[in-house]
PDB file of C-alpha atoms in Angstrom:
ATOM      1  CA  MET A1418     -62.035 -18.286 -17.303  1.00  0.00           C
ATOM      2  CA  LYS A1419     -62.846 -22.000 -17.204  1.00  0.00           C
ATOM      3  CA  ILE A1420     -59.960 -24.289 -18.073  1.00  0.00           C
ATOM      4  CA  ASP A1421     -60.494 -27.245 -20.408  1.00  0.00           C
ATOM      5  CA  ALA A1422     -59.342 -30.877 -20.163  1.00  0.00           C
ATOM      6  CA  ARG A1423     -56.465 -30.446 -22.620  1.00  0.00           C
ATOM      7  CA  GLU A1424     -54.997 -27.534 -20.683  1.00  0.00           C
ATOM      8  CA  ILE A1425     -55.462 -29.375 -17.362  1.00  0.00           C
ATOM      9  CA  LYS A1426     -53.439 -32.282 -18.710  1.00  0.00           C
ATOM     10  CA  LYS A1427     -50.690 -30.031 -20.101  1.00  0.00           C
ATOM     11  CA  ILE A1428     -50.284 -28.030 -16.906  1.00  0.00           C
ATOM     12  CA  THR A1429     -50.237 -31.200 -14.784  1.00  0.00           C
ATOM     13  CA  TYR A1430     -47.376 -32.562 -16.918  1.00  0.00           C
ATOM     14  CA  ASP A1431     -45.586 -29.205 -16.833  1.00  0.00           C
ATOM     15  CA  TYR A1432     -45.889 -29.052 -13.038  1.00  0.00           C
ATOM     16  CA  TYR A1433     -44.274 -32.426 -12.408  1.00  0.00           C
ATOM     17  CA  SER A1434     -41.686 -31.703 -15.085  1.00  0.00           C
ATOM     18  CA  CYS A1435     -40.498 -28.875 -12.809  1.00  0.00           C
ATOM     19  CA  PHE A1436     -39.642 -31.415 -10.099  1.00  0.00           C
ATOM     20  CA  CYS A1437     -37.869 -33.694 -12.573  1.00  0.00           C
ATOM     21  CA  GLY A1438     -35.898 -31.099 -14.480  1.00  0.00           C
ATOM     22  CA  ALA A1439     -37.083 -32.770 -17.681  1.00  0.00           C
ATOM     23  CA  ASP A1440     -40.154 -32.841 -19.900  1.00  0.00           C
ATOM     24  CA  ILE A1441     -41.960 -35.943 -18.631  1.00  0.00           C
ATOM     25  CA  SER A1442     -44.516 -35.843 -21.449  1.00  0.00           C
ATOM     26  CA  ASN A1443     -41.821 -36.932 -23.929  1.00  0.00           C
ATOM     27  CA  PHE A1444     -40.307 -39.723 -21.855  1.00  0.00           C
ATOM     28  CA  GLU A1445     -42.093 -43.070 -21.942  1.00  0.00           C
ATOM     29  CA  HIS A1446     -39.584 -45.897 -21.370  1.00  0.00           C
ATOM     30  CA  GLY A1447     -36.536 -46.700 -19.272  1.00  0.00           C
ATOM     31  CA  ILE A1448     -34.667 -44.768 -16.600  1.00  0.00           C
ATOM     32  CA  GLN A1449     -33.440 -41.218 -17.057  1.00  0.00           C
ATOM     33  CA  PHE A1450     -31.032 -39.547 -14.611  1.00  0.00           C
ATOM     34  CA  VAL A1451     -31.202 -35.759 -14.273  1.00  0.00           C
ATOM     35  CA  CYS A1452     -28.717 -33.741 -12.203  1.00  0.00           C
ATOM     36  CA  THR A1453     -30.246 -30.324 -11.480  1.00  0.00           C
ATOM     37  CA  ASP A1454     -29.499 -27.393  -9.168  1.00  0.00           C
ATOM     38  CA  GLU A1455     -33.248 -27.126  -8.573  1.00  0.00           C
ATOM     39  CA  ARG A1456     -33.042 -30.143  -6.248  1.00  0.00           C
ATOM     40  CA  SER A1457     -30.677 -28.187  -3.984  1.00  0.00           C
ATOM     41  CA  LEU A1458     -33.280 -25.534  -3.179  1.00  0.00           C
ATOM     42  CA  ILE A1459     -35.796 -25.414  -0.350  1.00  0.00           C
ATOM     43  CA  LEU A1460     -39.245 -25.715  -1.884  1.00  0.00           C
ATOM     44  CA  LYS A1461     -41.744 -22.927  -1.331  1.00  0.00           C
ATOM     45  CA  GLY A1462     -44.636 -24.212   0.776  1.00  0.00           C
ATOM     46  CA  PHE A1463     -42.740 -27.373   1.795  1.00  0.00           C
ATOM     47  CA  GLY A1464     -39.968 -26.058   4.019  1.00  0.00           C
ATOM     48  CA  CYS A1465     -37.502 -28.702   2.865  1.00  0.00           C
ATOM     49  CA  LYS A1466     -35.370 -29.761  -0.075  1.00  0.00           C
ATOM     50  CA  TYR A1467     -36.464 -32.559  -2.376  1.00  0.00           C
ATOM     51  CA  SER A1468     -32.816 -33.506  -2.850  1.00  0.00           C
ATOM     52  CA  ILE A1469     -33.799 -36.697  -4.660  1.00  0.00           C
ATOM     53  CA  TYR A1470     -37.042 -36.857  -6.628  1.00  0.00           C
ATOM     54  CA  ILE A1471     -37.973 -40.021  -8.514  1.00  0.00           C
ATOM     55  CA  LEU A1472     -41.073 -40.058 -10.688  1.00  0.00           C
ATOM     56  CA  CYS A1473     -42.342 -43.384 -12.013  1.00  0.00           C
ATOM     57  CA  LYS A1474     -45.046 -43.393 -14.658  1.00  0.00           C
ATOM     58  CA  GLY A1475     -45.771 -46.549 -16.576  1.00  0.00           C
ATOM     59  CA  ASP A1476     -42.495 -47.869 -17.986  1.00  0.00           C
ATOM     60  CA  ALA A1477     -40.699 -44.575 -17.427  1.00  0.00           C
ATOM     61  CA  CYS A1478     -38.659 -43.580 -14.386  1.00  0.00           C
ATOM     62  CA  ILE A1479     -36.994 -40.179 -14.030  1.00  0.00           C
ATOM     63  CA  VAL A1480     -34.462 -39.707 -11.243  1.00  0.00           C
ATOM     64  CA  ALA A1481     -33.719 -36.060 -10.453  1.00  0.00           C
ATOM     65  CA  TYR A1482     -31.089 -35.232  -7.863  1.00  0.00           C
ATOM     66  CA  SER A1483     -28.957 -32.443  -6.430  1.00  0.00           C
ATOM     67  CA  PRO A1484     -25.427 -32.072  -7.883  1.00  0.00           C
ATOM     68  CA  LYS A1485     -23.889 -33.004  -4.533  1.00  0.00           C
ATOM     69  CA  TYR A1486     -25.142 -36.564  -5.107  1.00  0.00           C
ATOM     70  CA  GLN A1487     -23.542 -36.855  -8.554  1.00  0.00           C
ATOM     71  CA  SER A1488     -20.883 -39.380  -7.531  1.00  0.00           C
ATOM     72  CA  TYR A1489     -23.484 -41.520  -5.771  1.00  0.00           C
ATOM     73  CA  PHE A1490     -25.713 -41.716  -8.830  1.00  0.00           C
ATOM     74  CA  ASP A1491     -22.779 -42.318 -11.168  1.00  0.00           C
ATOM     75  CA  GLU A1492     -22.566 -45.725  -9.485  1.00  0.00           C
ATOM     76  CA  LEU A1493     -26.253 -46.456 -10.122  1.00  0.00           C
ATOM     77  CA  THR A1494     -26.503 -45.783 -13.846  1.00  0.00           C
ATOM     78  CA  LYS A1495     -25.877 -49.452 -14.576  1.00  0.00           C
ATOM     79  CA  LEU A1496     -29.203 -50.374 -12.953  1.00  0.00           C
ATOM     80  CA  THR A1497     -32.008 -50.845 -15.479  1.00  0.00           C
ATOM     81  CA  ASP A1498     -34.868 -51.939 -13.220  1.00  0.00           C
ATOM     82  CA  ALA A1499     -36.783 -49.110 -11.532  1.00  0.00           C
ATOM     83  CA  LYS A1500     -37.846 -51.183  -8.505  1.00  0.00           C
ATOM     84  CA  GLU A1501     -34.283 -52.318  -7.876  1.00  0.00           C
ATOM     85  CA  LEU A1502     -33.065 -48.750  -8.262  1.00  0.00           C
ATOM     86  CA  ILE A1503     -35.574 -47.373  -5.750  1.00  0.00           C
ATOM     87  CA  THR A1504     -34.828 -50.168  -3.277  1.00  0.00           C
ATOM     88  CA  THR A1505     -31.101 -49.480  -3.563  1.00  0.00           C
ATOM     89  CA  ILE A1506     -31.477 -45.719  -3.044  1.00  0.00           C
ATOM     90  CA  ASN A1507     -33.853 -46.247  -0.117  1.00  0.00           C
ATOM     91  CA  GLN A1508     -31.170 -48.198   1.736  1.00  0.00           C
ATOM     92  CA  THR A1509     -28.993 -45.090   1.884  1.00  0.00           C
ATOM     93  CA  TYR A1510     -31.471 -42.236   1.589  1.00  0.00           C
ATOM     94  CA  PRO A1511     -34.918 -42.929   3.117  1.00  0.00           C
ATOM     95  CA  LEU A1512     -37.554 -42.184   0.498  1.00  0.00           C
ATOM     96  CA  LYS A1513     -41.150 -41.149   1.072  1.00  0.00           C
ATOM     97  CA  ALA A1514     -43.602 -42.636  -1.418  1.00  0.00           C
ATOM     98  CA  TYR A1515     -46.467 -40.596  -2.875  1.00  0.00           C
ATOM     99  CA  GLN A1516     -49.345 -41.260  -5.216  1.00  0.00           C
ATOM    100  CA  LEU A1517     -49.763 -38.440  -7.735  1.00  0.00           C
ATOM    101  CA  MET A1518     -53.218 -37.881  -9.206  1.00  0.00           C
ATOM    102  CA  GLU A1519     -54.367 -36.253 -12.442  1.00  0.00           C
ATOM    103  CA  PHE A1520     -57.724 -34.512 -12.716  1.00  0.00           C
ATOM    104  CA  VAL A1521     -59.849 -35.783 -15.601  1.00  0.00           C
ATOM    105  CA  LYS A1522     -63.516 -34.874 -15.243  1.00  0.00           C
ATOM    106  CA  GLU A1523     -65.904 -33.525 -12.612  1.00  0.00           C
ATOM    107  CA  ARG A1524     -68.120 -36.169 -11.047  1.00  0.00           C
ATOM    108  CA  VAL A1525     -69.892 -34.227  -8.271  1.00  0.00           C
ATOM    109  CA  PHE A1526     -72.270 -31.356  -9.001  1.00  0.00           C
ATOM    110  CA  ASP A1527     -74.329 -31.047  -5.808  1.00  0.00           C
ATOM    111  CA  TYR A1528     -72.220 -29.640  -2.985  1.00  0.00           C
ATOM    112  CA  LYS A1529     -75.049 -29.387  -0.432  1.00  0.00           C
ATOM    113  CA  ASP A1530     -73.923 -27.110   2.425  1.00  0.00           C
ATOM    114  CA  ALA A1531     -70.255 -26.921   1.482  1.00  0.00           C
ATOM    115  CA  ARG A1532     -69.242 -23.358   0.707  1.00  0.00           C
ATOM    116  CA  MET A1533     -66.371 -21.006   0.115  1.00  0.00           C
ATOM    117  CA  LEU A1534     -64.999 -19.515   3.325  1.00  0.00           C
ATOM    118  CA  LYS A1535     -64.769 -15.759   3.847  1.00  0.00           C
ATOM    119  CA  ARG A1536     -62.826 -13.525   6.223  1.00  0.00           C
ATOM    120  CA  ASP A1537     -65.773 -13.455   8.647  1.00  0.00           C
ATOM    121  CA  ASP A1538     -65.370 -17.216   9.073  1.00  0.00           C
ATOM    122  CA  TYR A1539     -62.019 -16.876  10.812  1.00  0.00           C
ATOM    123  CA  PRO A1540     -63.328 -17.580  14.349  1.00  0.00           C
ATOM    124  CA  LEU A1541     -64.810 -20.848  13.063  1.00  0.00           C
ATOM    125  CA  PHE A1542     -61.559 -21.693  11.297  1.00  0.00           C
ATOM    126  CA  GLU A1543     -59.419 -20.952  14.356  1.00  0.00           C
ATOM    127  CA  THR A1544     -61.538 -23.278  16.497  1.00  0.00           C
ATOM    128  CA  PHE A1545     -61.356 -25.922  13.773  1.00  0.00           C
ATOM    129  CA  PHE A1546     -57.576 -25.545  13.480  1.00  0.00           C
ATOM    130  CA  LYS A1547     -57.037 -25.923  17.223  1.00  0.00           C
ATOM    131  CA  LYS A1548     -59.101 -29.122  17.229  1.00  0.00           C
ATOM    132  CA  SER A1549     -57.270 -30.474  14.184  1.00  0.00           C
ATOM    133  CA  TYR A1550     -53.771 -29.605  15.447  1.00  0.00           C
ATOM    134  CA  PRO A1551     -53.896 -29.645  19.268  1.00  0.00           C
ATOM    135  CA  SER A1552     -50.097 -29.817  19.535  1.00  0.00           C
ATOM    136  CA  VAL A1553     -49.634 -26.460  17.750  1.00  0.00           C
ATOM    137  CA  SER A1554     -49.517 -23.745  20.397  1.00  0.00           C
ATOM    138  CA  GLU A1555     -48.288 -20.722  18.434  1.00  0.00           C
ATOM    139  CA  ILE A1556     -50.958 -19.485  16.025  1.00  0.00           C
ATOM    140  CA  ASP A1557     -50.061 -15.811  15.635  1.00  0.00           C
ATOM    141  CA  TRP A1558     -49.551 -16.493  11.931  1.00  0.00           C
ATOM    142  CA  LEU A1559     -52.876 -18.251  11.402  1.00  0.00           C
ATOM    143  CA  LYS A1560     -55.180 -15.288  10.782  1.00  0.00           C
ATOM    144  CA  GLY A1561     -52.888 -13.755   8.169  1.00  0.00           C
ATOM    145  CA  TYR A1562     -52.534 -17.117   6.452  1.00  0.00           C
ATOM    146  CA  PHE A1563     -56.303 -17.637   6.478  1.00  0.00           C
ATOM    147  CA  GLU A1564     -57.062 -14.176   5.111  1.00  0.00           C
ATOM    148  CA  GLU A1565     -54.491 -14.554   2.343  1.00  0.00           C
ATOM    149  CA  LYS A1566     -56.080 -17.817   1.198  1.00  0.00           C
ATOM    150  CA  VAL A1567     -59.700 -16.709   1.409  1.00  0.00           C
ATOM    151  CA  ASP A1568     -58.862 -13.560  -0.533  1.00  0.00           C
ATOM    152  CA  LYS A1569     -57.631 -15.873  -3.307  1.00  0.00           C
ATOM    153  CA  GLU A1570     -60.848 -17.923  -2.944  1.00  0.00           C
ATOM    154  CA  PHE A1571     -58.870 -21.045  -2.025  1.00  0.00           C
ATOM    155  CA  PHE A1572     -60.569 -22.097   1.249  1.00  0.00           C
ATOM    156  CA  PHE A1573     -63.747 -24.185   1.343  1.00  0.00           C
ATOM    157  CA  GLY A1574     -65.515 -25.775   4.256  1.00  0.00           C
ATOM    158  CA  TYR A1575     -68.545 -27.576   5.618  1.00  0.00           C
ATOM    159  CA  ILE A1576     -70.353 -26.126   8.616  1.00  0.00           C
ATOM    160  CA  ASN A1577     -72.444 -28.388  10.837  1.00  0.00           C
ATOM    161  CA  ASP A1578     -73.637 -28.025  14.428  1.00  0.00           C
ATOM    162  CA  ASP A1579     -72.663 -24.329  14.220  1.00  0.00           C
ATOM    163  CA  GLY A1580     -69.032 -25.225  13.653  1.00  0.00           C
ATOM    164  CA  LEU A1581     -66.597 -25.907  10.858  1.00  0.00           C
ATOM    165  CA  VAL A1582     -66.237 -29.696  10.613  1.00  0.00           C
ATOM    166  CA  ALA A1583     -64.272 -30.076   7.370  1.00  0.00           C
ATOM    167  CA  ALA A1584     -62.071 -27.682   5.445  1.00  0.00           C
ATOM    168  CA  CYS A1585     -59.942 -27.615   2.315  1.00  0.00           C
ATOM    169  CA  ASP A1586     -56.493 -26.203   2.773  1.00  0.00           C
ATOM    170  CA  ALA A1587     -54.475 -24.603  -0.015  1.00  0.00           C
ATOM    171  CA  PRO A1588     -50.717 -24.632   0.635  1.00  0.00           C
ATOM    172  CA  ASP A1589     -48.310 -22.450  -1.315  1.00  0.00           C
ATOM    173  CA  MET A1590     -47.249 -24.082  -4.555  1.00  0.00           C
ATOM    174  CA  PRO A1591     -43.513 -24.529  -5.186  1.00  0.00           C
ATOM    175  CA  TYR A1592     -43.962 -24.143  -8.947  1.00  0.00           C
ATOM    176  CA  MET A1593     -46.483 -22.596 -11.340  1.00  0.00           C
ATOM    177  CA  ASP A1594     -48.296 -20.676  -8.618  1.00  0.00           C
ATOM    178  CA  GLY A1595     -51.531 -19.281 -10.033  1.00  0.00           C
ATOM    179  CA  TYR A1596     -51.771 -22.058 -12.632  1.00  0.00           C
ATOM    180  CA  ILE A1597     -52.141 -25.133 -10.440  1.00  0.00           C
ATOM    181  CA  GLN A1598     -53.343 -25.538  -6.852  1.00  0.00           C
ATOM    182  CA  HIS A1599     -53.180 -28.432  -4.408  1.00  0.00           C
ATOM    183  CA  THR A1600     -56.400 -29.191  -2.550  1.00  0.00           C
ATOM    184  CA  GLY A1601     -55.862 -30.639   0.904  1.00  0.00           C
ATOM    185  CA  ILE A1602     -58.719 -31.735   3.134  1.00  0.00           C
ATOM    186  CA  ILE A1603     -59.058 -32.085   6.896  1.00  0.00           C
ATOM    187  CA  THR A1604     -62.158 -33.421   8.664  1.00  0.00           C
ATOM    188  CA  LEU A1605     -62.676 -33.568  12.417  1.00  0.00           C
ATOM    189  CA  PRO A1606     -62.617 -37.233  13.536  1.00  0.00           C
ATOM    190  CA  GLU A1607     -66.197 -37.299  14.798  1.00  0.00           C
ATOM    191  CA  TYR A1608     -67.514 -36.029  11.445  1.00  0.00           C
ATOM    192  CA  ARG A1609     -65.668 -38.390   9.136  1.00  0.00           C
ATOM    193  CA  LYS A1610     -67.367 -40.875   6.793  1.00  0.00           C
ATOM    194  CA  LYS A1611     -70.323 -38.537   6.319  1.00  0.00           C
ATOM    195  CA  GLY A1612     -69.357 -37.228   2.880  1.00  0.00           C
ATOM    196  CA  TYR A1613     -68.248 -33.775   4.038  1.00  0.00           C
ATOM    197  CA  ALA A1614     -64.709 -34.162   2.690  1.00  0.00           C
ATOM    198  CA  LYS A1615     -66.016 -35.196  -0.717  1.00  0.00           C
ATOM    199  CA  LEU A1616     -68.385 -32.225  -0.910  1.00  0.00           C
ATOM    200  CA  CYS A1617     -65.708 -29.715   0.117  1.00  0.00           C
ATOM    201  CA  THR A1618     -63.050 -31.016  -2.252  1.00  0.00           C
ATOM    202  CA  ALA A1619     -65.512 -31.310  -5.128  1.00  0.00           C
ATOM    203  CA  LEU A1620     -66.563 -27.690  -4.645  1.00  0.00           C
ATOM    204  CA  ALA A1621     -62.942 -26.531  -4.385  1.00  0.00           C
ATOM    205  CA  THR A1622     -62.099 -28.449  -7.550  1.00  0.00           C
ATOM    206  CA  HIS A1623     -65.066 -26.987  -9.419  1.00  0.00           C
ATOM    207  CA  HIS A1624     -64.170 -23.458  -8.368  1.00  0.00           C
ATOM    208  CA  HIS A1625     -60.529 -23.841  -9.390  1.00  0.00           C
ATOM    209  CA  ILE A1626     -61.529 -25.093 -12.839  1.00  0.00           C
ATOM    210  CA  GLN A1627     -64.003 -22.260 -13.297  1.00  0.00           C
ATOM    211  CA  SER A1628     -61.257 -19.811 -12.275  1.00  0.00           C
ATOM    212  CA  GLY A1629     -58.759 -21.211 -14.781  1.00  0.00           C
ATOM    213  CA  ILE A1630     -56.635 -23.043 -12.192  1.00  0.00           C
ATOM    214  CA  VAL A1631     -55.729 -26.729 -12.463  1.00  0.00           C
ATOM    215  CA  PRO A1632     -56.687 -28.779  -9.387  1.00  0.00           C
ATOM    216  CA  GLN A1633     -53.857 -30.947  -8.054  1.00  0.00           C
ATOM    217  CA  TRP A1634     -53.922 -33.889  -5.638  1.00  0.00           C
ATOM    218  CA  GLU A1635     -51.286 -36.124  -4.135  1.00  0.00           C
ATOM    219  CA  CYS A1636     -50.999 -38.204  -0.972  1.00  0.00           C
ATOM    220  CA  THR A1637     -48.837 -40.863   0.606  1.00  0.00           C
ATOM    221  CA  LEU A1638     -48.820 -44.031  -1.446  1.00  0.00           C
ATOM    222  CA  GLY A1639     -50.604 -46.102   1.188  1.00  0.00           C
ATOM    223  CA  ASN A1640     -53.393 -43.607   1.848  1.00  0.00           C
ATOM    224  CA  VAL A1641     -56.164 -45.592   0.168  1.00  0.00           C
ATOM    225  CA  ALA A1642     -58.920 -43.362   1.586  1.00  0.00           C
ATOM    226  CA  SER A1643     -57.383 -40.233   0.043  1.00  0.00           C
ATOM    227  CA  ILE A1644     -56.838 -41.940  -3.307  1.00  0.00           C
ATOM    228  CA  GLU A1645     -60.425 -43.185  -3.433  1.00  0.00           C
ATOM    229  CA  LEU A1646     -61.739 -39.766  -2.418  1.00  0.00           C
ATOM    230  CA  ALA A1647     -59.793 -38.170  -5.251  1.00  0.00           C
ATOM    231  CA  LYS A1648     -61.147 -40.700  -7.739  1.00  0.00           C
ATOM    232  CA  SER A1649     -64.709 -40.076  -6.559  1.00  0.00           C
ATOM    233  CA  ILE A1650     -64.518 -36.390  -7.496  1.00  0.00           C
ATOM    234  CA  GLY A1651     -62.813 -36.868 -10.864  1.00  0.00           C
ATOM    235  CA  TYR A1652     -59.134 -37.750 -10.532  1.00  0.00           C
ATOM    236  CA  LYS A1653     -57.238 -40.764 -11.810  1.00  0.00           C
ATOM    237  CA  GLU A1654     -53.845 -42.179 -10.861  1.00  0.00           C
ATOM    238  CA  PHE A1655     -51.088 -40.309 -12.675  1.00  0.00           C
ATOM    239  CA  ALA A1656     -47.698 -41.457 -11.352  1.00  0.00           C
ATOM    240  CA  GLN A1657     -45.789 -42.340  -8.218  1.00  0.00           C
ATOM    241  CA  ALA A1658     -43.056 -40.246  -6.635  1.00  0.00           C
ATOM    242  CA  PHE A1659     -40.289 -41.348  -4.279  1.00  0.00           C
ATOM    243  CA  ILE A1660     -38.680 -38.437  -2.452  1.00  0.00           C
ATOM    244  CA  PHE A1661     -35.736 -37.831  -0.150  1.00  0.00           C
ATOM    245  CA  GLU A1662     -36.679 -34.806   1.974  1.00  0.00           C
ATOM    246  CA  GLU A1663     -33.241 -33.726   3.120  1.00  0.00           C
ATOM    247  CA  SER A1664     -33.907 -30.811   5.460  1.00  0.00           C
ATOM    248  CA  ARG A1665     -36.604 -32.643   7.405  1.00  0.00           C
ATOM    249  CA  ILE A1666     -34.292 -35.621   7.896  1.00  0.00           C
ATOM    250  CA  LYS A1667     -31.609 -33.362   9.355  1.00  0.00           C
ATOM    251  CA  LYS A1668     -34.036 -31.668  11.758  1.00  0.00           C
ATOM    252  CA  THR A1669     -35.071 -34.973  13.312  1.00  0.00           C
ATOM    253  CA  ILE A1670     -31.536 -36.091  14.138  1.00  0.00           C
TER     254      ILE A1670
END
């Protein structure tokens, strides 16, 4: 069942409220600190803990953190400027910055040769994956992952020169699985800037909406190309997130 604009907006707010441990739709000004056990858990589909999660939207800034950082944040409650707060935290806990997008309205309606992928497309996908991730040697898991996603109708791609040249990925969602779905996109280097990514993501977005699932998009804050691509298919800037990914930090030491 097709989902409407009002429900898309509500679910988007609900989704990011899960990360913050607070209803972000009712918070418009100032800084709010939220200590939550949720920030101590490894996120499904991410393989790490978001031990510190800061969401900045307009004049509002919500800082959610694991209880083990309570004493650290007790010392920061006197700060009233969000930029100063983020700078201070980043000096101790390196934060990754993300641009969060909110879907508003479809802008692309001709998808040309982009299409939904099926199980029979696995050989094309395996070749595409090996080209996209040449450093990954173990792929025993790949076929099962691919089949799971295509059975949910989450994979879309563009085939050119008898090969898959661009594909939308659909990682597991840490919250509200079945209600909201991230749409990633990978294009082989030699086929970039030809519009294939836009066609694939637009088709994926359209299909999600028609299936009653909210499309979701986020990328690193400096990824201008990804932000502009999202805008071209119907997203707008929603908020910024600054995240301390604890488990990944530990693995690199």
